[in-house]
PDB file of C-alpha atoms and ligand atoms in Angstrom:
ATOM      1  CA  MET A  27      67.359 106.920 104.147  1.00 85.00           C
ATOM      2  CA  PRO A  28      70.607 107.373 102.201  1.00 86.00           C
ATOM      3  CA  ALA A  29      70.502 107.965  98.339  1.00 92.00           C
ATOM      4  CA  ILE A  30      72.341 104.611  98.148  1.00 97.00           C
ATOM      5  CA  THR A  31      70.509 101.759  99.456  1.00 98.00           C
ATOM      6  CA  LEU A  32      71.219  97.962  99.296  1.00 98.00           C
ATOM      7  CA  THR A  33      68.960  97.856  96.229  1.00 98.00           C
ATOM      8  CA  THR A  34      71.106 100.144  94.500  1.00 98.00           C
ATOM      9  CA  LEU A  35      74.109  98.081  95.293  1.00 98.00           C
ATOM     10  CA  GLN A  36      72.603  95.140  94.080  1.00 98.00           C
ATOM     11  CA  GLY A  37      71.606  96.821  90.868  1.00 98.00           C
ATOM     12  CA  LEU A  38      74.964  97.883  90.382  1.00 98.00           C
ATOM     13  CA  LYS A  39      76.237  94.350  90.712  1.00 98.00           C
ATOM     14  CA  GLN A  40      73.572  93.467  88.186  1.00 98.00           C
ATOM     15  CA  GLN A  41      74.660  96.148  85.588  1.00 98.00           C
ATOM     16  CA  GLY A  42      78.331  95.484  86.066  1.00 98.00           C
ATOM     17  CA  GLU A  43      79.224  98.782  87.375  1.00 98.00           C
ATOM     18  CA  LYS A  44      81.725  98.740  89.971  1.00 98.00           C
ATOM     19  CA  ILE A  45      81.008  99.946  93.825  1.00 98.00           C
ATOM     20  CA  ALA A  46      83.512 102.490  95.809  1.00 98.00           C
ATOM     21  CA  MET A  47      83.618 101.874  99.321  1.00 99.00           C
ATOM     22  CA  LEU A  48      86.155 103.456 101.663  1.00 99.00           C
ATOM     23  CA  THR A  49      86.555 103.529 105.329  1.00 99.00           C
ATOM     24  CA  CYS A  50      85.473 106.707 107.097  1.00 99.00           C
ATOM     25  CA  TYR A  51      85.124 107.557 110.990  1.00 99.00           C
ATOM     26  CA  ASP A  52      83.976 111.150 110.881  1.00 98.00           C
ATOM     27  CA  ALA A  53      81.637 113.703 109.766  1.00 98.00           C
ATOM     28  CA  THR A  54      84.154 115.771 107.740  1.00 98.00           C
ATOM     29  CA  PHE A  55      85.300 112.809 105.843  1.00 98.00           C
ATOM     30  CA  ALA A  56      81.966 111.499 105.262  1.00 98.00           C
ATOM     31  CA  HIS A  57      81.005 114.567 103.645  1.00 98.00           C
ATOM     32  CA  ALA A  58      83.905 114.719 101.301  1.00 98.00           C
ATOM     33  CA  CYS A  59      83.491 111.150 100.459  1.00 98.00           C
ATOM     34  CA  ASN A  60      79.808 111.917  99.563  1.00 98.00           C
ATOM     35  CA  GLU A  61      81.212 114.812  97.345  1.00 98.00           C
ATOM     36  CA  ALA A  62      83.297 112.093  95.561  1.00 98.00           C
ATOM     37  CA  GLY A  63      80.558 109.565  94.854  1.00 98.00           C
ATOM     38  CA  VAL A  64      81.840 106.972  97.221  1.00 98.00           C
ATOM     39  CA  GLU A  65      78.790 104.512  97.600  1.00 98.00           C
ATOM     40  CA  VAL A  66      79.555 102.870 100.832  1.00 98.00           C
ATOM     41  CA  LEU A  67      81.355 104.228 104.059  1.00 99.00           C
ATOM     42  CA  LEU A  68      82.667 101.513 106.080  1.00 99.00           C
ATOM     43  CA  VAL A  69      83.056 102.588 109.759  1.00 99.00           C
ATOM     44  CA  GLY A  70      85.686  99.850 110.333  1.00 98.00           C
ATOM     45  CA  ASP A  71      87.427  98.784 113.690  1.00 98.00           C
ATOM     46  CA  SER A  72      90.569  99.564 111.560  1.00 98.00           C
ATOM     47  CA  LEU A  73      90.048 102.876 113.332  1.00 98.00           C
ATOM     48  CA  GLY A  74      91.732 101.020 116.512  1.00 98.00           C
ATOM     49  CA  MET A  75      94.914 101.373 114.324  1.00 97.00           C
ATOM     50  CA  VAL A  76      94.576 104.180 112.359  1.00 97.00           C
ATOM     51  CA  LEU A  77      92.742 106.283 114.879  1.00 98.00           C
ATOM     52  CA  GLN A  78      93.847 104.957 118.190  1.00 98.00           C
ATOM     53  CA  GLY A  79      97.261 103.991 117.263  1.00 97.00           C
ATOM     54  CA  HIS A  80      96.899 100.327 118.604  1.00 97.00           C
ATOM     55  CA  ASP A  81      98.762  97.347 116.797  1.00 95.00           C
ATOM     56  CA  SER A  82      95.622  95.364 115.933  1.00 97.00           C
ATOM     57  CA  THR A  83      91.883  95.960 115.974  1.00 98.00           C
ATOM     58  CA  LEU A  84      91.073  93.819 119.029  1.00 98.00           C
ATOM     59  CA  PRO A  85      91.049  96.511 121.661  1.00 98.00           C
ATOM     60  CA  VAL A  86      88.112  98.382 119.884  1.00 98.00           C
ATOM     61  CA  THR A  87      84.719  98.532 121.897  1.00 98.00           C
ATOM     62  CA  THR A  88      81.134  98.649 120.383  1.00 98.00           C
ATOM     63  CA  ALA A  89      80.735 102.051 122.351  1.00 98.00           C
ATOM     64  CA  GLU A  90      83.709 103.214 120.460  1.00 99.00           C
ATOM     65  CA  MET A  91      82.411 102.049 117.057  1.00 99.00           C
ATOM     66  CA  ALA A  92      78.872 103.738 118.030  1.00 99.00           C
ATOM     67  CA  TYR A  93      80.656 107.042 118.486  1.00 99.00           C
ATOM     68  CA  HIS A  94      82.330 106.993 115.204  1.00 99.00           C
ATOM     69  CA  VAL A  95      79.111 105.725 113.391  1.00 99.00           C
ATOM     70  CA  ALA A  96      77.104 108.644 114.769  1.00 99.00           C
ATOM     71  CA  ALA A  97      79.926 111.250 113.794  1.00 99.00           C
ATOM     72  CA  VAL A  98      79.910 109.526 110.033  1.00 98.00           C
ATOM     73  CA  LYS A  99      76.149 109.777 110.023  1.00 98.00           C
ATOM     74  CA  ARG A 100      76.058 113.417 110.825  1.00 98.00           C
ATOM     75  CA  GLY A 101      78.200 114.361 107.733  1.00 98.00           C
ATOM     76  CA  ASN A 102      76.730 111.856 105.473  1.00 98.00           C
ATOM     77  CA  THR A 103      73.639 112.279 103.166  1.00 97.00           C
ATOM     78  CA  ASP A 104      74.292 110.202 100.065  1.00 97.00           C
ATOM     79  CA  ALA A 105      76.257 106.641 101.250  1.00 98.00           C
ATOM     80  CA  LEU A 106      75.101 103.691 102.792  1.00 98.00           C
ATOM     81  CA  ILE A 107      77.053 103.294 106.441  1.00 98.00           C
ATOM     82  CA  LEU A 108      78.309  99.987 107.106  1.00 99.00           C
ATOM     83  CA  ALA A 109      79.524  99.252 110.706  1.00 99.00           C
ATOM     84  CA  ASP A 110      82.015  96.679 112.026  1.00 99.00           C
ATOM     85  CA  LEU A 111      80.944  94.550 114.957  1.00 98.00           C
ATOM     86  CA  PRO A 112      84.173  94.739 116.992  1.00 98.00           C
ATOM     87  CA  PHE A 113      86.208  91.753 118.457  1.00 98.00           C
ATOM     88  CA  MET A 114      83.864  89.484 120.805  1.00 98.00           C
ATOM     89  CA  ALA A 115      80.834  91.986 120.118  1.00 98.00           C
ATOM     90  CA  TYR A 116      79.180  88.647 118.479  1.00 98.00           C
ATOM     91  CA  ALA A 117      80.615  85.798 120.508  1.00 98.00           C
ATOM     92  CA  THR A 118      76.861  84.945 121.435  1.00 98.00           C
ATOM     93  CA  LEU A 119      73.647  85.541 119.783  1.00 98.00           C
ATOM     94  CA  GLU A 120      72.361  88.035 122.704  1.00 98.00           C
ATOM     95  CA  GLN A 121      75.605  90.152 122.497  1.00 98.00           C
ATOM     96  CA  THR A 122      75.284  89.890 118.388  1.00 98.00           C
ATOM     97  CA  MET A 123      71.546  91.365 119.077  1.00 98.00           C
ATOM     98  CA  ILE A 124      72.330  94.017 121.396  1.00 98.00           C
ATOM     99  CA  ASN A 125      75.784  95.373 119.691  1.00 98.00           C
ATOM    100  CA  SER A 126      74.287  95.507 116.444  1.00 98.00           C
ATOM    101  CA  ALA A 127      71.144  97.368 117.983  1.00 98.00           C
ATOM    102  CA  MET A 128      73.594  99.802 119.124  1.00 98.00           C
ATOM    103  CA  LEU A 129      75.377 100.452 115.913  1.00 99.00           C
ATOM    104  CA  MET A 130      71.888 100.543 113.887  1.00 98.00           C
ATOM    105  CA  GLN A 131      70.678 102.993 116.259  1.00 98.00           C
ATOM    106  CA  ALA A 132      73.725 105.155 116.295  1.00 98.00           C
ATOM    107  CA  GLY A 133      73.259 105.435 112.323  1.00 98.00           C
ATOM    108  CA  ALA A 134      74.546 102.521 110.604  1.00 98.00           C
ATOM    109  CA  HIS A 135      72.397 100.970 107.789  1.00 98.00           C
ATOM    110  CA  MET A 136      74.214  97.536 107.824  1.00 98.00           C
ATOM    111  CA  VAL A 137      76.535  95.780 110.210  1.00 99.00           C
ATOM    112  CA  LYS A 138      79.895  93.600 109.132  1.00 99.00           C
ATOM    113  CA  LEU A 139      80.907  90.577 111.077  1.00 98.00           C
ATOM    114  CA  GLU A 140      84.246  88.622 110.324  1.00 98.00           C
ATOM    115  CA  GLY A 141      84.171  85.095 110.123  1.00 97.00           C
ATOM    116  CA  ALA A 142      82.958  81.867 108.396  1.00 96.00           C
ATOM    117  CA  LEU A 143      79.804  79.274 108.837  1.00 95.00           C
ATOM    118  CA  TRP A 144      79.615  79.886 112.673  1.00 96.00           C
ATOM    119  CA  LEU A 145      78.154  83.070 111.775  1.00 97.00           C
ATOM    120  CA  ALA A 146      75.213  81.616 110.005  1.00 98.00           C
ATOM    121  CA  ASP A 147      72.965  81.739 112.754  1.00 98.00           C
ATOM    122  CA  SER A 148      73.914  85.143 113.854  1.00 98.00           C
ATOM    123  CA  ILE A 149      73.519  86.301 110.247  1.00 98.00           C
ATOM    124  CA  ARG A 150      70.010  84.651 109.912  1.00 98.00           C
ATOM    125  CA  LEU A 151      68.634  86.229 113.144  1.00 98.00           C
ATOM    126  CA  LEU A 152      69.724  89.760 112.345  1.00 98.00           C
ATOM    127  CA  ALA A 153      68.339  89.533 108.677  1.00 98.00           C
ATOM    128  CA  GLU A 154      65.082  88.297 110.290  1.00 98.00           C
ATOM    129  CA  ARG A 155      65.139  91.533 112.619  1.00 98.00           C
ATOM    130  CA  GLY A 156      65.708  93.935 109.953  1.00 98.00           C
ATOM    131  CA  VAL A 157      69.637  94.119 110.344  1.00 98.00           C
ATOM    132  CA  PRO A 158      71.330  93.826 106.879  1.00 98.00           C
ATOM    133  CA  VAL A 159      74.657  91.978 107.361  1.00 98.00           C
ATOM    134  CA  CYS A 160      77.705  91.932 105.380  1.00 98.00           C
ATOM    135  CA  ALA A 161      80.096  88.936 105.871  1.00 98.00           C
ATOM    136  CA  HIS A 162      83.644  89.262 105.992  1.00 98.00           C
ATOM    137  CA  LEU A 163      85.839  86.302 104.724  1.00 98.00           C
ATOM    138  CA  GLY A 164      89.463  85.711 103.965  1.00 98.00           C
ATOM    139  CA  LEU A 165      91.980  87.472 106.248  1.00 98.00           C
ATOM    140  CA  THR A 166      89.890  88.624 109.163  1.00 98.00           C
ATOM    141  CA  PRO A 167      91.816  90.957 111.159  1.00 98.00           C
ATOM    142  CA  GLN A 168      90.181  90.125 114.596  1.00 98.00           C
ATOM    143  CA  ALA A 169      91.593  86.531 114.318  1.00 98.00           C
ATOM    144  CA  VAL A 170      95.024  87.640 113.715  1.00 97.00           C
ATOM    145  CA  ASN A 171      96.105  85.617 116.745  1.00 97.00           C
ATOM    146  CA  VAL A 172      94.686  82.404 115.542  1.00 96.00           C
ATOM    147  CA  LEU A 173      95.891  83.136 111.887  1.00 96.00           C
ATOM    148  CA  GLY A 174      99.491  83.794 112.897  1.00 95.00           C
ATOM    149  CA  GLY A 175      99.656  87.264 111.494  1.00 95.00           C
ATOM    150  CA  TYR A 176      98.070  89.250 108.720  1.00 96.00           C
ATOM    151  CA  LYS A 177      98.441  86.737 105.718  1.00 96.00           C
ATOM    152  CA  VAL A 178      96.673  85.786 102.387  1.00 97.00           C
ATOM    153  CA  GLN A 179      94.048  83.389 102.980  1.00 97.00           C
ATOM    154  CA  GLY A 180      92.485  80.798 100.619  1.00 97.00           C
ATOM    155  CA  ARG A 181      95.939  79.721  98.650  1.00 96.00           C
ATOM    156  CA  ASN A 182      95.471  76.265  98.728  1.00 96.00           C
ATOM    157  CA  GLU A 183      92.836  74.121  97.314  1.00 97.00           C
ATOM    158  CA  ASN A 184      91.205  73.135 100.707  1.00 97.00           C
ATOM    159  CA  GLN A 185      91.000  76.392 102.125  1.00 97.00           C
ATOM    160  CA  ALA A 186      89.902  77.710  98.489  1.00 98.00           C
ATOM    161  CA  ARG A 187      86.886  75.076  98.154  1.00 98.00           C
ATOM    162  CA  GLN A 188      85.810  76.129 102.072  1.00 98.00           C
ATOM    163  CA  MET A 189      85.862  79.665 101.347  1.00 98.00           C
ATOM    164  CA  ARG A 190      83.608  79.038  98.133  1.00 98.00           C
ATOM    165  CA  ALA A 191      81.580  77.109 100.207  1.00 98.00           C
ATOM    166  CA  ASP A 192      81.345  79.405 103.240  1.00 98.00           C
ATOM    167  CA  ALA A 193      80.532  82.487 100.998  1.00 98.00           C
ATOM    168  CA  ILE A 194      77.327  80.461  99.288  1.00 98.00           C
ATOM    169  CA  SER A 195      76.286  79.217 102.756  1.00 98.00           C
ATOM    170  CA  LEU A 196      76.444  82.495 104.364  1.00 98.00           C
ATOM    171  CA  GLU A 197      74.272  84.046 101.552  1.00 98.00           C
ATOM    172  CA  GLN A 198      71.977  81.373 101.985  1.00 98.00           C
ATOM    173  CA  ALA A 199      71.683  82.371 105.603  1.00 98.00           C
ATOM    174  CA  GLY A 200      70.873  86.007 104.476  1.00 98.00           C
ATOM    175  CA  ALA A 201      74.113  88.013 104.311  1.00 98.00           C
ATOM    176  CA  ALA A 202      73.362  91.125 101.779  1.00 98.00           C
ATOM    177  CA  MET A 203      76.922  91.649 100.969  1.00 98.00           C
ATOM    178  CA  LEU A 204      80.201  89.837 101.301  1.00 98.00           C
ATOM    179  CA  LEU A 205      83.848  91.371 101.974  1.00 98.00           C
ATOM    180  CA  LEU A 206      86.886  89.270 100.800  1.00 98.00           C
ATOM    181  CA  GLU A 207      90.076  90.607 102.413  1.00 98.00           C
ATOM    182  CA  CYS A 208      93.555  89.428 100.936  1.00 98.00           C
ATOM    183  CA  VAL A 209      92.255  86.433  98.811  1.00 98.00           C
ATOM    184  CA  PRO A 210      93.819  85.155  95.570  1.00 98.00           C
ATOM    185  CA  SER A 211      92.387  87.259  92.652  1.00 98.00           C
ATOM    186  CA  GLU A 212      91.022  84.226  90.697  1.00 98.00           C
ATOM    187  CA  LEU A 213      89.466  82.591  94.030  1.00 98.00           C
ATOM    188  CA  ALA A 214      87.752  86.135  94.495  1.00 98.00           C
ATOM    189  CA  GLU A 215      86.442  86.051  91.095  1.00 98.00           C
ATOM    190  CA  GLU A 216      85.111  82.757  91.360  1.00 98.00           C
ATOM    191  CA  ILE A 217      83.326  83.631  94.631  1.00 98.00           C
ATOM    192  CA  THR A 218      81.956  86.922  93.208  1.00 98.00           C
ATOM    193  CA  GLN A 219      80.392  84.837  90.157  1.00 98.00           C
ATOM    194  CA  ALA A 220      79.069  82.126  92.557  1.00 98.00           C
ATOM    195  CA  VAL A 221      76.827  84.467  94.778  1.00 98.00           C
ATOM    196  CA  LYS A 222      74.140  87.219  93.781  1.00 98.00           C
ATOM    197  CA  ILE A 223      74.864  89.533  96.589  1.00 98.00           C
ATOM    198  CA  PRO A 224      77.611  92.198  95.912  1.00 98.00           C
ATOM    199  CA  VAL A 225      81.154  91.155  96.680  1.00 99.00           C
ATOM    200  CA  ILE A 226      83.637  93.937  97.730  1.00 99.00           C
ATOM    201  CA  GLY A 227      87.468  93.364  97.814  1.00 98.00           C
ATOM    202  CA  ILE A 228      90.391  94.526  99.383  1.00 98.00           C
ATOM    203  CA  GLY A 229      93.521  92.752  98.380  1.00 98.00           C
ATOM    204  CA  ALA A 230      91.428  90.517  96.075  1.00 98.00           C
ATOM    205  CA  GLY A 231      91.672  91.400  92.771  1.00 98.00           C
ATOM    206  CA  ASN A 232      89.979  93.319  90.239  1.00 98.00           C
ATOM    207  CA  ALA A 233      87.037  91.083  89.483  1.00 98.00           C
ATOM    208  CA  THR A 234      84.969  91.506  92.585  1.00 98.00           C
ATOM    209  CA  ASP A 235      81.772  93.891  92.364  1.00 98.00           C
ATOM    210  CA  GLY A 236      83.648  96.554  94.260  1.00 98.00           C
ATOM    211  CA  GLN A 237      86.505  97.938  96.201  1.00 99.00           C
ATOM    212  CA  VAL A 238      87.343  98.927  99.712  1.00 99.00           C
ATOM    213  CA  LEU A 239      90.462 100.602 100.944  1.00 98.00           C
ATOM    214  CA  VAL A 240      91.376 102.105 104.637  1.00 98.00           C
ATOM    215  CA  LEU A 241      90.897 105.901 104.065  1.00 98.00           C
ATOM    216  CA  HIS A 242      94.613 106.472 105.821  1.00 98.00           C
ATOM    217  CA  ASP A 243      96.276 103.981 103.596  1.00 98.00           C
ATOM    218  CA  MET A 244      94.774 105.438 100.330  1.00 98.00           C
ATOM    219  CA  LEU A 245      95.710 109.063 101.179  1.00 98.00           C
ATOM    220  CA  GLY A 246      99.449 108.031 101.995  1.00 97.00           C
ATOM    221  CA  LEU A 247      99.199 108.108 105.648  1.00 97.00           C
ATOM    222  CA  SER A 248     100.901 105.241 107.673  1.00 94.00           C
ATOM    223  CA  ILE A 249     102.231 105.278 111.263  1.00 92.00           C
ATOM    224  CA  THR A 250     104.458 102.259 110.563  1.00 88.00           C
ATOM    225  CA  GLY A 251     105.680 103.361 107.341  1.00 87.00           C
ATOM    226  CA  ARG A 252     104.753  99.759 105.812  1.00 88.00           C
ATOM    227  CA  THR A 253     102.092  99.739 103.154  1.00 92.00           C
ATOM    228  CA  PRO A 254     100.230  96.630 102.238  1.00 95.00           C
ATOM    229  CA  LYS A 255     100.809  95.528  98.729  1.00 96.00           C
ATOM    230  CA  PHE A 256      97.116  96.248  97.890  1.00 98.00           C
ATOM    231  CA  VAL A 257      97.251  99.633  98.732  1.00 98.00           C
ATOM    232  CA  LYS A 258      97.570 102.536  96.192  1.00 98.00           C
ATOM    233  CA  ASN A 259      98.375 106.102  97.252  1.00 98.00           C
ATOM    234  CA  PHE A 260      95.914 108.003  95.618  1.00 98.00           C
ATOM    235  CA  MET A 261      97.664 111.555  96.636  1.00 98.00           C
ATOM    236  CA  SER A 262     100.102 110.793  94.264  1.00 97.00           C
ATOM    237  CA  GLY A 263      99.612 113.403  91.403  1.00 95.00           C
ATOM    238  CA  GLN A 264      96.833 114.927  93.478  1.00 98.00           C
ATOM    239  CA  THR A 265      96.820 118.626  95.024  1.00 97.00           C
ATOM    240  CA  SER A 266      93.851 117.914  97.528  1.00 98.00           C
ATOM    241  CA  ILE A 267      92.431 115.146  99.466  1.00 98.00           C
ATOM    242  CA  GLN A 268      88.882 115.777  97.643  1.00 98.00           C
ATOM    243  CA  GLY A 269      91.029 115.168  94.415  1.00 98.00           C
ATOM    244  CA  ALA A 270      92.480 111.795  95.808  1.00 98.00           C
ATOM    245  CA  LEU A 271      88.903 110.550  96.782  1.00 98.00           C
ATOM    246  CA  SER A 272      87.584 111.347  93.291  1.00 98.00           C
ATOM    247  CA  ALA A 273      90.491 109.531  91.418  1.00 98.00           C
ATOM    248  CA  TYR A 274      89.826 106.664  93.930  1.00 98.00           C
ATOM    249  CA  VAL A 275      86.250 106.343  92.888  1.00 98.00           C
ATOM    250  CA  ALA A 276      87.050 107.031  89.232  1.00 98.00           C
ATOM    251  CA  GLN A 277      89.709 104.306  89.065  1.00 98.00           C
ATOM    252  CA  VAL A 278      87.504 101.912  91.065  1.00 98.00           C
ATOM    253  CA  LYS A 279      84.600 102.541  88.297  1.00 98.00           C
ATOM    254  CA  ALA A 280      86.881 102.195  85.264  1.00 98.00           C
ATOM    255  CA  ALA A 281      88.379  99.024  87.136  1.00 98.00           C
ATOM    256  CA  THR A 282      91.777 100.464  86.455  1.00 98.00           C
ATOM    257  CA  PHE A 283      92.194 100.118  90.192  1.00 98.00           C
ATOM    258  CA  PRO A 284      93.286  97.676  91.661  1.00 98.00           C
ATOM    259  CA  GLY A 285      96.111  96.437  89.191  1.00 98.00           C
ATOM    260  CA  ALA A 286      97.563  93.105  88.813  1.00 97.00           C
ATOM    261  CA  GLU A 287     100.233  94.427  91.190  1.00 97.00           C
ATOM    262  CA  HIS A 288      97.663  95.049  93.927  1.00 98.00           C
ATOM    263  CA  GLY A 289      96.689  91.365  93.756  1.00 97.00           C
ATOM    264  CA  PHE A 290      97.594  87.812  95.210  1.00 97.00           C
ATOM    265  CA  SER A 291      97.964  84.519  93.280  1.00 96.00           C
ATOM    266  CA  ALA A 292      97.177  81.108  94.771  1.00 93.00           C
TER     267      ALA A 292
HETATM  268  O1  KIV B 315      88.039  97.487 109.768  1.00 75.65           O
HETATM  269  C1  KIV B 315      88.252  97.717 108.377  1.00 75.65           C
HETATM  270  O2  KIV B 315      88.607  98.914 107.956  1.00 75.65           O
HETATM  271  C2  KIV B 315      88.032  96.545 107.504  1.00 75.65           C
HETATM  272  C3  KIV B 315      88.496  96.935 106.042  1.00 75.65           C
HETATM  273  C4  KIV B 315      90.139  96.378 106.142  1.00 75.65           C
HETATM  274  C5  KIV B 315      87.993  96.113 105.195  1.00 75.65           C
HETATM  275  O3  KIV B 315      87.445  95.593 107.835  1.00 75.65           O
END
């Protein structure tokens, strides 16, 4: 077991201490993130974009995810490892079980699924079988072709009401964590208060229980040269990557990141 468990994260929420999460895809960065005090390492399918150079996360396979989970596990001692089930790896209940088993056996402590109420059965079955689940609401990049681009979600009252209801239903189904991506800050705050499980935000304002960023983004690395509004370059003013990782953890813990300029309004 890592030093940080779901119980630790639940305790941090209850104590009002912010949770620091970063994406991580290899052993060296897992070790560096441990040194910096990052509590959750997300082996995100964003690796399809930042490591593989694709223009979306859709080409990533479960075997590729398992390869990176195993690498992260070898460098990690402290953090909880959360792994994304990639596009279409949880299209049926059977695929969900098989592919989650692959990621857990590679070293993940929890899996993340993108989607709303339709995931309730999958989450229930996984939780019953010993697989903790993080549900991902808001901008769900695997659905980029349905959403018509990488856009802020929950901006109108109907969408906001639906997202609040989905968050509560997924918690009731057994989700142990929630991730909100590109959601108006006020809505993210309401959802964070409405559920007991830790809520991690990216582009979701300052009031969530924790924050996550894509590692390459926060180190100021980009293939396209375009940086989303919610990203801060933590290499600015630092002389080392280790310094940037520590600055990220410190600013998340102090709630000085994200600032209002990194958030979205309704
Ligand atoms: O894949 C990923 O890196 C993610 C983050 C954007 C939250 O899901």
